[in-house]
Coordinates of C-alpha atoms and ligand atoms in Angstrom, one line a residue:
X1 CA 109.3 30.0 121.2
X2 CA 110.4 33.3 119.7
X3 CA 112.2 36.0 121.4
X4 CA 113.3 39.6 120.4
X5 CA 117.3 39.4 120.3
X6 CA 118.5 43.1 120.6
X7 CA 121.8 41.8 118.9
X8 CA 119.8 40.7 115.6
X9 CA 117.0 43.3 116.2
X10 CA 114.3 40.7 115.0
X11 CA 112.6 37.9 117.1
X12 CA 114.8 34.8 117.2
X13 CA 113.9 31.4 117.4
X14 CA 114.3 30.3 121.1
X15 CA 117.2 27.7 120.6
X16 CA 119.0 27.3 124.5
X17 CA 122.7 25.8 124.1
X18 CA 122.2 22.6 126.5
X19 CA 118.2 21.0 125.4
X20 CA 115.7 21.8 128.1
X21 CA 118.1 24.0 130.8
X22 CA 118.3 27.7 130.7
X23 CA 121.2 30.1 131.6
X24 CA 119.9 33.5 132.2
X25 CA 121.6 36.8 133.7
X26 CA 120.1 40.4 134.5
X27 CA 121.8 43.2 135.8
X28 CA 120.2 44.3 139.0
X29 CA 120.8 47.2 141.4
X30 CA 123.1 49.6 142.6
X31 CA 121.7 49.8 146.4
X32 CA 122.3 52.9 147.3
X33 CA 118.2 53.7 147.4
X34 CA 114.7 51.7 147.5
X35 CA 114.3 50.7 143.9
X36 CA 111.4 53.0 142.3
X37 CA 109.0 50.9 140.3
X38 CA 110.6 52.1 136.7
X39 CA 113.4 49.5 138.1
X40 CA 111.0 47.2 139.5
X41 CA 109.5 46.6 135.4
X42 CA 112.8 45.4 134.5
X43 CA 113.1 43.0 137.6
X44 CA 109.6 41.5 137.6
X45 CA 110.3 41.0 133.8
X46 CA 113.0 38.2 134.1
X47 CA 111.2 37.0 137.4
X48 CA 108.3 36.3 134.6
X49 CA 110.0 35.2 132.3
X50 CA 112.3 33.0 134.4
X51 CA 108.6 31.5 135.6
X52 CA 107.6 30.5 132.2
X53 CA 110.6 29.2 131.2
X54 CA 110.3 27.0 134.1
X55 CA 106.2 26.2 133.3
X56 CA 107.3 25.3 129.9
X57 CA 109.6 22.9 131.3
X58 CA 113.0 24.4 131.6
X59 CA 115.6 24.0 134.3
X60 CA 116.5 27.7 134.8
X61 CA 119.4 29.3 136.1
X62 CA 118.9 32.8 137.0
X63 CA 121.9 35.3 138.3
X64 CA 120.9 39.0 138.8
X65 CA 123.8 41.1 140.9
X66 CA 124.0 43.6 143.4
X67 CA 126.4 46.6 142.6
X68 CA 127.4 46.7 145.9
X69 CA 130.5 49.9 145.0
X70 CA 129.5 52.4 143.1
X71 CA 130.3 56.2 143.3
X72 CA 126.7 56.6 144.3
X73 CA 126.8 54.4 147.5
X74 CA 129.7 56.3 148.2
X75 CA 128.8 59.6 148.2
X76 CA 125.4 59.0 150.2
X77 CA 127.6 56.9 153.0
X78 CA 129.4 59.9 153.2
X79 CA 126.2 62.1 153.5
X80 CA 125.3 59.6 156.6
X81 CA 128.6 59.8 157.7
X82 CA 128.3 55.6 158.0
X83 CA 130.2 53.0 155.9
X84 CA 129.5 52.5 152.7
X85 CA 128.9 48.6 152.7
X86 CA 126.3 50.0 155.8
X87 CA 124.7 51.5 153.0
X88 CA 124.3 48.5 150.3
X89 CA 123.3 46.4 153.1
X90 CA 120.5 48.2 154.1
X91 CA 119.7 48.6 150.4
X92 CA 120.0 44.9 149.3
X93 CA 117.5 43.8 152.4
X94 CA 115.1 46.2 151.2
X95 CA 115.5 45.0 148.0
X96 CA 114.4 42.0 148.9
X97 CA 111.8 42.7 151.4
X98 CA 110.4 45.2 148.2
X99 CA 110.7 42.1 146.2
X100 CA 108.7 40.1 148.2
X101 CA 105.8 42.4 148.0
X102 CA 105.7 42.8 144.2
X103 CA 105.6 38.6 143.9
X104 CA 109.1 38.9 142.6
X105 CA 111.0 35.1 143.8
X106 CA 114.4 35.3 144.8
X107 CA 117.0 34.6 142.0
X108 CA 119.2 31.7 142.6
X109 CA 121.7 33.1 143.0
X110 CA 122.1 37.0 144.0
X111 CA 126.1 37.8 143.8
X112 CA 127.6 41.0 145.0
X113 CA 130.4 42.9 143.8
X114 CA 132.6 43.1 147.1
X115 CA 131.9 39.3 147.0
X116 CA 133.7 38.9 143.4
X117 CA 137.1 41.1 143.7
X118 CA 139.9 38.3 143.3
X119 CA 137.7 37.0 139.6
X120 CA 136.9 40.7 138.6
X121 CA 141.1 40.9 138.9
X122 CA 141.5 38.1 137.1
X123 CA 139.7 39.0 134.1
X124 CA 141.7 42.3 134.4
X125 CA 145.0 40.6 134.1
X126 CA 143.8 38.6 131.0
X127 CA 142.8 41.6 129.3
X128 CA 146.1 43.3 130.0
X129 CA 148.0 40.1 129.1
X130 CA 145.7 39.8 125.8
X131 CA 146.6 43.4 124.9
X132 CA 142.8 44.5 125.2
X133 CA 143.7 47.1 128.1
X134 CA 146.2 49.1 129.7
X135 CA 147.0 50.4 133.2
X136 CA 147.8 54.2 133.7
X137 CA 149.5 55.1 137.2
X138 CA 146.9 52.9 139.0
X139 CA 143.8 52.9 136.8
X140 CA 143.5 50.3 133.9
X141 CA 141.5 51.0 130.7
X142 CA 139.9 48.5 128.0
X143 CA 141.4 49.5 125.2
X144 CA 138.3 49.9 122.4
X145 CA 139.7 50.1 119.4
X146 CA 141.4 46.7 119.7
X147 CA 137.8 45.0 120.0
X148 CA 136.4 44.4 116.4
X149 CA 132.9 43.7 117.1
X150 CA 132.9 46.7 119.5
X151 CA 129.7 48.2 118.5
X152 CA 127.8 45.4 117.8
X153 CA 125.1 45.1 120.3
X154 CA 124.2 48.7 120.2
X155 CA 124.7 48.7 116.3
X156 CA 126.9 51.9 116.1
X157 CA 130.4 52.3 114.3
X158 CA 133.5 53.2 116.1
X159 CA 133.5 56.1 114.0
X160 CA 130.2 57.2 115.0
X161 CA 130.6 56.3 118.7
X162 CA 134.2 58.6 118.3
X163 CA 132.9 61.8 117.1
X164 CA 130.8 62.2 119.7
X165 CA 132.9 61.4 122.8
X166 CA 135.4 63.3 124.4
X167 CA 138.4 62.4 127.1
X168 CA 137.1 64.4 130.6
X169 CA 140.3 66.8 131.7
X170 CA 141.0 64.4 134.9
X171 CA 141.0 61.3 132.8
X172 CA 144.6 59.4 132.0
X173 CA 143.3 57.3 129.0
X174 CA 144.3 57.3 125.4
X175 CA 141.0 57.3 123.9
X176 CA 137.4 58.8 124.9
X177 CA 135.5 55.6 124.5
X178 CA 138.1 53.9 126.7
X179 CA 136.5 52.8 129.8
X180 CA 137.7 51.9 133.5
X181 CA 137.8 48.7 134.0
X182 CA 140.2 49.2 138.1
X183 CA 140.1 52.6 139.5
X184 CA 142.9 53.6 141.6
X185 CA 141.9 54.7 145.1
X186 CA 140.9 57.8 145.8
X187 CA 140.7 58.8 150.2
X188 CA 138.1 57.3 152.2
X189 CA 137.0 54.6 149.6
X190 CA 136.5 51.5 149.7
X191 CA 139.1 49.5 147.8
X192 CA 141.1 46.5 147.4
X193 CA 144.6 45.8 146.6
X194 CA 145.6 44.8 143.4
X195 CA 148.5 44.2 140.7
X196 CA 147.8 47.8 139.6
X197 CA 147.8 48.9 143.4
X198 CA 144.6 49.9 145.9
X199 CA 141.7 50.2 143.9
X200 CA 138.3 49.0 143.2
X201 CA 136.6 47.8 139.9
X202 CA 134.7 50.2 137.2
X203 CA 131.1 49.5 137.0
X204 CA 130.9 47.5 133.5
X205 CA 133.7 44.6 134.6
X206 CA 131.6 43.1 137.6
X207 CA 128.8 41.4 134.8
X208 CA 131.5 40.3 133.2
X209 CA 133.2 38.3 135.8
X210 CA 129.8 37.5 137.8
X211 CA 128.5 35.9 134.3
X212 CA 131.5 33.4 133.9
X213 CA 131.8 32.9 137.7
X214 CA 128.3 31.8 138.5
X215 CA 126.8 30.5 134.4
X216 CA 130.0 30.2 132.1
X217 CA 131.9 31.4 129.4
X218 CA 128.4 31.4 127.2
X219 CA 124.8 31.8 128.6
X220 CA 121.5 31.9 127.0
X221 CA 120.0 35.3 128.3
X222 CA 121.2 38.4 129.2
X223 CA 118.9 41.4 130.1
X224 CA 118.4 44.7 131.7
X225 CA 116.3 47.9 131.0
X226 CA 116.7 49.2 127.4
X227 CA 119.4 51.8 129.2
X228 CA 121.6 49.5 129.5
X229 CA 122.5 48.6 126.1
X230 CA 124.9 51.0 125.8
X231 CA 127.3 51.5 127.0
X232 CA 127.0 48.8 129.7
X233 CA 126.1 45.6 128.1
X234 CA 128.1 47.2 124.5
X235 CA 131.0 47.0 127.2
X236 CA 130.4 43.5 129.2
X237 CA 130.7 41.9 125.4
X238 CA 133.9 43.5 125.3
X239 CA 135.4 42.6 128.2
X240 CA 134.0 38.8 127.9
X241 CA 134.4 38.3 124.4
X242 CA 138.2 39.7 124.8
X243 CA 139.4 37.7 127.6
X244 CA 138.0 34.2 126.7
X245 CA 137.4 34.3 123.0
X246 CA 133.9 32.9 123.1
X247 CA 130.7 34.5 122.2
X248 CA 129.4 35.7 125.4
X249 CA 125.2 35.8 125.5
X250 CA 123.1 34.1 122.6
X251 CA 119.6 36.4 123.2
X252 CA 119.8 40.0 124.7
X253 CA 116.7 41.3 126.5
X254 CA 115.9 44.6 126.9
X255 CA 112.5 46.0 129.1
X256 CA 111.1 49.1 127.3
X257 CA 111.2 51.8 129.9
X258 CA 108.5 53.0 132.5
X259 CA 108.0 56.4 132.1
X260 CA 106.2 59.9 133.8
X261 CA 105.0 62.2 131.1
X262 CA 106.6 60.3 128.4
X263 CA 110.0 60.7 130.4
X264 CA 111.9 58.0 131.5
X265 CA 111.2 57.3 135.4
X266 CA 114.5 57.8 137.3
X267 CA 116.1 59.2 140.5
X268 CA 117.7 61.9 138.8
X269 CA 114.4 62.9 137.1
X270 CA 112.8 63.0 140.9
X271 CA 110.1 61.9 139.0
X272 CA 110.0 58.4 140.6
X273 CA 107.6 56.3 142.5
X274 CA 108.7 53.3 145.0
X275 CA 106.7 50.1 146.0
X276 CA 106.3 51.5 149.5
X277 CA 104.7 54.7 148.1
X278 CA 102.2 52.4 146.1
X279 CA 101.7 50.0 148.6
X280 CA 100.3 52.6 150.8
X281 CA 97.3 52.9 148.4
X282 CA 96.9 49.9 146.5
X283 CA 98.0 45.9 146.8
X284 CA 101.4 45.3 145.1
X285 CA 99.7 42.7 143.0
X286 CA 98.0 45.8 140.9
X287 CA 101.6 46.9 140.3
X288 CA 102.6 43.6 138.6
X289 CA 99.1 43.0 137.0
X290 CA 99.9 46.7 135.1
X291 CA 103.2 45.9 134.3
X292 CA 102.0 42.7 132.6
X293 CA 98.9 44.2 130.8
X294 CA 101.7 45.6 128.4
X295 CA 104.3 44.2 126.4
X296 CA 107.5 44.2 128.0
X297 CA 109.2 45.9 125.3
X298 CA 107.1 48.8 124.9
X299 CA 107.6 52.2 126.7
X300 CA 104.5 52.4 129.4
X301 CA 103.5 55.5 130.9
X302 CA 102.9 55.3 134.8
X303 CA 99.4 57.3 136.0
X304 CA 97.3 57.1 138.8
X305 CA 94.7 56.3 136.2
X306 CA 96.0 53.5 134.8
X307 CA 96.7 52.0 138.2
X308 CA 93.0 52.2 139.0
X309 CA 92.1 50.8 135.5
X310 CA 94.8 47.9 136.5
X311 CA 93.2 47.3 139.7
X312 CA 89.7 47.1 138.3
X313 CA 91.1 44.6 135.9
X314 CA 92.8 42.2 138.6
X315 CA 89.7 42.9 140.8
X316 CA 88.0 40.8 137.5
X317 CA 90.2 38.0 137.7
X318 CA 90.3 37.7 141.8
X319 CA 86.1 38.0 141.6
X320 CA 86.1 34.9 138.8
X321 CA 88.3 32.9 141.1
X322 CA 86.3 34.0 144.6
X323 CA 82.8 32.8 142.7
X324 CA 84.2 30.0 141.7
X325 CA 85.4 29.0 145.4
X326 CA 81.6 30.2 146.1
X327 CA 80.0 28.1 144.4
X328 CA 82.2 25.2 144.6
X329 CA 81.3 25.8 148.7
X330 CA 77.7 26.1 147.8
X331 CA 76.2 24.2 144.6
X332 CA 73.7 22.0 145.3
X333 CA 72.2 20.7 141.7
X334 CA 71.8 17.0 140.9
X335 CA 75.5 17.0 139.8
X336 CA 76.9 18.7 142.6
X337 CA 78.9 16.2 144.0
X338 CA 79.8 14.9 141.0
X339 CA 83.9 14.8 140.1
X340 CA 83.2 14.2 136.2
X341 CA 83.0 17.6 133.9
X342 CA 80.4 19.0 131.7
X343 CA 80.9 19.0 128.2
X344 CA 81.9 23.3 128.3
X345 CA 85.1 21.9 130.6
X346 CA 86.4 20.6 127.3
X347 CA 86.9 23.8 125.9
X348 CA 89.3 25.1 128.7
X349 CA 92.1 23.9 127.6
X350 CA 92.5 25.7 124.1
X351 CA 92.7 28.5 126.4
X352 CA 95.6 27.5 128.0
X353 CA 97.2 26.7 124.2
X354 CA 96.2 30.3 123.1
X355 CA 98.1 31.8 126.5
X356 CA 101.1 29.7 125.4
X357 CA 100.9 30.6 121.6
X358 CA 100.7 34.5 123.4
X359 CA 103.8 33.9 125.4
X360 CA 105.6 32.0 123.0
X361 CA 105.4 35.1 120.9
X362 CA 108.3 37.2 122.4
X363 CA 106.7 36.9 125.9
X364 CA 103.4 39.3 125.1
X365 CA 102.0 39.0 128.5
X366 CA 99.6 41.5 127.1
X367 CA 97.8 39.2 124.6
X368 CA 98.4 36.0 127.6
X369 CA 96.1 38.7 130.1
X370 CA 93.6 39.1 127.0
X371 CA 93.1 35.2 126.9
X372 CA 92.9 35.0 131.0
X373 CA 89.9 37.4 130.2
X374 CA 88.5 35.6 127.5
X375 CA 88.6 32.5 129.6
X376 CA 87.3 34.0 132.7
X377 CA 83.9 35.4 130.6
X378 CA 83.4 32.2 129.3
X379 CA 83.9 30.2 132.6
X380 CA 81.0 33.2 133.8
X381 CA 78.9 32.5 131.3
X382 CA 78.8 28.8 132.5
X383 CA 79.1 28.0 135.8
X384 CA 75.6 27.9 138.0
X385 CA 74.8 26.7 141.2
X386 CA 74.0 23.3 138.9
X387 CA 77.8 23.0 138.1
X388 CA 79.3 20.0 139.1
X389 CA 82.6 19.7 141.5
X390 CA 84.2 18.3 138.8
X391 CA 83.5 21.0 136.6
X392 CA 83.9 24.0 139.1
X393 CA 87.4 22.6 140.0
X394 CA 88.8 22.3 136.2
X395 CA 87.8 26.1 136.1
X396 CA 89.4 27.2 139.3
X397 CA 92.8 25.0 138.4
X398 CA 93.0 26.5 134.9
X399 CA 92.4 30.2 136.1
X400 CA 94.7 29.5 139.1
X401 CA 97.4 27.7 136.6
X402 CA 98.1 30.7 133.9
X403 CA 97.6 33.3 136.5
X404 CA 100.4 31.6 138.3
X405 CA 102.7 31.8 135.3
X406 CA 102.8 35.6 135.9
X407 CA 102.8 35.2 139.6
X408 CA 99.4 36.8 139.8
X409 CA 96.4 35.2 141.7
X410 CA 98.4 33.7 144.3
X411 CA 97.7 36.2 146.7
X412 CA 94.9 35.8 149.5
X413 CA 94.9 32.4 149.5
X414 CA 91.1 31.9 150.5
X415 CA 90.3 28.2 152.5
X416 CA 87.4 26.7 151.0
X417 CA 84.6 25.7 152.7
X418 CA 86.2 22.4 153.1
X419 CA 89.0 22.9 154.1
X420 CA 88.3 25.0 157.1
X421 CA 85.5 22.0 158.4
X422 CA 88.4 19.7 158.1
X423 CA 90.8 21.9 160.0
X424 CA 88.2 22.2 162.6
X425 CA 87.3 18.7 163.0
X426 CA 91.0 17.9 163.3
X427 CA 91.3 20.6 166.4
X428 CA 87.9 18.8 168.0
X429 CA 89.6 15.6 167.6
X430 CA 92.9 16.4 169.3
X431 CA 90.6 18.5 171.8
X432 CA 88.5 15.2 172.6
X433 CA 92.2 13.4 172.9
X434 CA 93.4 15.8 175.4
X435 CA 89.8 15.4 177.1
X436 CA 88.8 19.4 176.9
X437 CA 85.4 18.4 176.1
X438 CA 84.4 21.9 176.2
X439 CA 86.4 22.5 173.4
X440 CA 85.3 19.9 171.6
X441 CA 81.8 20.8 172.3
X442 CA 82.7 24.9 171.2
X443 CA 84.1 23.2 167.7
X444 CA 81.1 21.1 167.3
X445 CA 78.2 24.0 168.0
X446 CA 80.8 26.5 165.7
X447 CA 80.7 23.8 162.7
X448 CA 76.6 23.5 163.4
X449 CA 76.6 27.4 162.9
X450 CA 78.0 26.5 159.8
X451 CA 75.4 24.3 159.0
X452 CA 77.5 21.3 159.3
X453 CA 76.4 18.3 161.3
X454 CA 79.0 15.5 162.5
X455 CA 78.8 12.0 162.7
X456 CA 80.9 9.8 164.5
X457 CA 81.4 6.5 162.8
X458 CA 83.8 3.7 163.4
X459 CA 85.4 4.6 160.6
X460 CA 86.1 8.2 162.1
X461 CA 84.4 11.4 162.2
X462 CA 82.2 12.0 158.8
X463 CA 80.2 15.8 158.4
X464 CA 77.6 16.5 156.0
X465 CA 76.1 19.6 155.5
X466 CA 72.7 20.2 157.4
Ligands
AMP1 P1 119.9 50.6 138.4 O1 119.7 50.3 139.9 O2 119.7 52.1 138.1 O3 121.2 50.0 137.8 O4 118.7 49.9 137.7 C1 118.3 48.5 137.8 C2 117.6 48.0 136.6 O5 116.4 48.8 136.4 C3 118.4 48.1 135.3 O6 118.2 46.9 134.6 C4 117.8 49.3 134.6 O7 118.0 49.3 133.2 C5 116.4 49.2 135.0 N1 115.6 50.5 134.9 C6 116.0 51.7 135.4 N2 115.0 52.6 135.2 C7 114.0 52.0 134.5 C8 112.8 52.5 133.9 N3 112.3 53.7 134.1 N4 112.0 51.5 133.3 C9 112.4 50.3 133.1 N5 113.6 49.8 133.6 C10 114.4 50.6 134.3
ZN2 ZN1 125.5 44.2 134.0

């Protein structure tokens, strides 16, 4: 499998340091507001790609945080007037209900900042003791220019990154591309004491300490929107790379932006749409079958046109797999009840090896959708009321199986035909136990309006269709 590597700039050969497992990292959140769908791209992203890895046969390990202090959690606490962990708690159970709705599955592990202090100061201390940073009345500062590689992720040269920056007048550090790594408290914050004094950690420190904490000194993947190159993931291979001296992520992931009108979508922009705000109009599913229809590193531009054209397109693939289920309820040919598969159900699998050839290729859900279709017109073009079981089943498990991988179809779980006689036989039987022959009856006369007729045998109860 290939993957773009934003620290080689070309597609890498998918090599993961222990054979067959998977350590993978993404920033997540700051909860200070429901996430907008710009951030839900990056999320649904890993949770993709964290499926196929796992499809493909890979034990996974999947971290993604919760910047649980932030100035911006602040400052809306104090427009509530409430507490600012009142604030990220609200915000990380939204997260997750939001979550939910888009078919995004729950990380294994979600840490939080305020969960992480005493290893956030640790790493702090080694830095200092290393001579990578440096404490001014309170605050402490990675020193930059002491970190040789600094630059290397983002591809930029001190030099360059210098001429450009400048120290703000109420900063204390010796250089402009300096950066907090403890800030010394300031009234009414939260904060934690600490060898420098009450403070709480700068924003770039808590990957650092969250990666080594939950996955190690090295992990496979690490990932975020393409914003956070630099300076936030330029700055976590800083601070890792410093304190422990190994290389700190093999394959860097970046999700190209969602954008308005060719501008980013973001809160400061205003020009931001939320799940909630979409799920008032449309099924969440449309909202992950768009994002997928693109590759994820390539900027997409959010329209109410392209969200209808996206829920035409999944209305495509639910319709394949609800004829199917139709059929399979209602085919009545010489080989209807036959398990084997006509000769076309050989073909179906070279489907599956083109979606895997597509997703092999630096994840390109859009080519993977392109096959789904491919498959779904030539399943169309052969299944009849003539199909056999066998046949119709090895169509619906294949359609079911690579829509799955992206978390799509999995919605509306229809009950065949089947299925719902056999739950209502089971409720006659334990009705006929518990002698409410009425209900028993009811069941009975509601499975003849079916058009299904019961027999009991000493074996138990058999139906066949009138
Ligand atoms: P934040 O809560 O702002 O830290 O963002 C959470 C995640 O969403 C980060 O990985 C960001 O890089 C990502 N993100 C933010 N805005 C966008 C956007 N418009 N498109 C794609 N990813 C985004
Ligand atoms: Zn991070």
């Amino acid at each position: 499998m290939k993957l773009y590597n934003t620290l080689t700039r070309k597609k890498d050969e998918f090599i993961p340091i222990e054979t067959g497992k998977i350590k993978m990292y993404a920033c997540g959140p700051t909860v200070y507001n429901y996430f907008h769908i710009g951030n839900a791209r990056t999320f649904m992203t890993f949770d993709a790609m964290r499926r196929y890895f796992q499809y493909r046969g890979y034990e996974v390990t999947f971290v993604q945080n919760f910047t649980d202090v932030d100035d911006k959690i602040i400052q809306k606490a104090l427009e509530e007037k409430v507490d600012p962990q009142e604030i990220s708690e609200k915000y990380i159970e939204a997260y997750f209900k939001d979550a939910e709705s888009l078919g995004i599955l729950k990380a294994d592990i979600h840490p939080k900042v305020t969960e992480n202090i005493p290893e956030i100061i640790d790493i702090i201390k080694q830095l200092e003791d290393k001579g990578f940073a440096y404490a001014v009345e309170g605050d402490v500062y990675f020193n930059v220019s002491k970190f040789k590689d600094y630059g290397k992720l983002s591809k930029q040269s001190l030099e360059d990154l210098q001429s450009g920056a400048r120290i703000e007048v109420n900063e204390s550090k010796q250089n402009p591309l300096d950066f907090a790594l403890w800030k010394s408290a300031k009234h009414g914050e939260p904060s934690w004491k600490s060898p420098w004094g009450e403070g709480r950690p700068g924003w770039h420190i808590e990957c650092s300490a969250m990666v080594k904490k939950y996955l190690g000194d090295t992990i496979d993947i690490h990932g975020g929107g393409g914003d956070l190159v630099f300076p936030h993931h330029e700055n976590e291979i800083a601070q890792s790379e410093a304190s422990c001296g190994a290389h700190f992520a093999n394959y860097w992931v970046h999700v190209g932006y969602l954008n308005v009108d060719n501008k980013k979508m973001s809160k400061s922009l205003n020009n931001f749409f939320t799940p909630r705000e979409i799920a008032q109009e449309y099924d969440l599913e449309v909202v992950r079958f768009f994002m997928f229809s693109a590759h994820y590193r390539s900027p997409v531009n959010f329209s109410k046109d392209l969200i209808e054209a996206a829920k035409n397109g999944l209305d495509r693939l639910y319709n394949a797999k609800n004829n199917i289920i139709h059929l399979m309820e209602t085919a009545s040919g010489i080989n209807a009840e036959t398990f084997e598969g006509e000769a076309w159900v050989n073909q179906l699998p070279t489907y599956r090896e083109k979606f895997i050839e597509a997703m092999d290729d630096d994840f390109n859900t859009a080519d993977g959708i392109s096959v789904i279709f491919e498959m779904v017109r030539y399943i169309n073009s052969n299944i009849t009321v003539e199909s056999s079981k066998g046949s119709l089943q090895k169509a619906y498990d294949i359609l079911v199986e690579l829509c799955g991988v992206l978390g799509l179809l999995d919605k509306k779980q229809e009950t065949t035909l089947e299925e719902e006689v056999e739950i209502l036989i089971e409720k006659r039987q334990q009705a006929r136990k518990d002698k409410d022959f009425k209900l028993a009856d009811e069941i009975r006369d509601e499975l003849k309006a079916k058009g299904i007729v019961l027999e009991d045998t000493p074996q138990g109860v058999k139906w066949k269709k009138a």
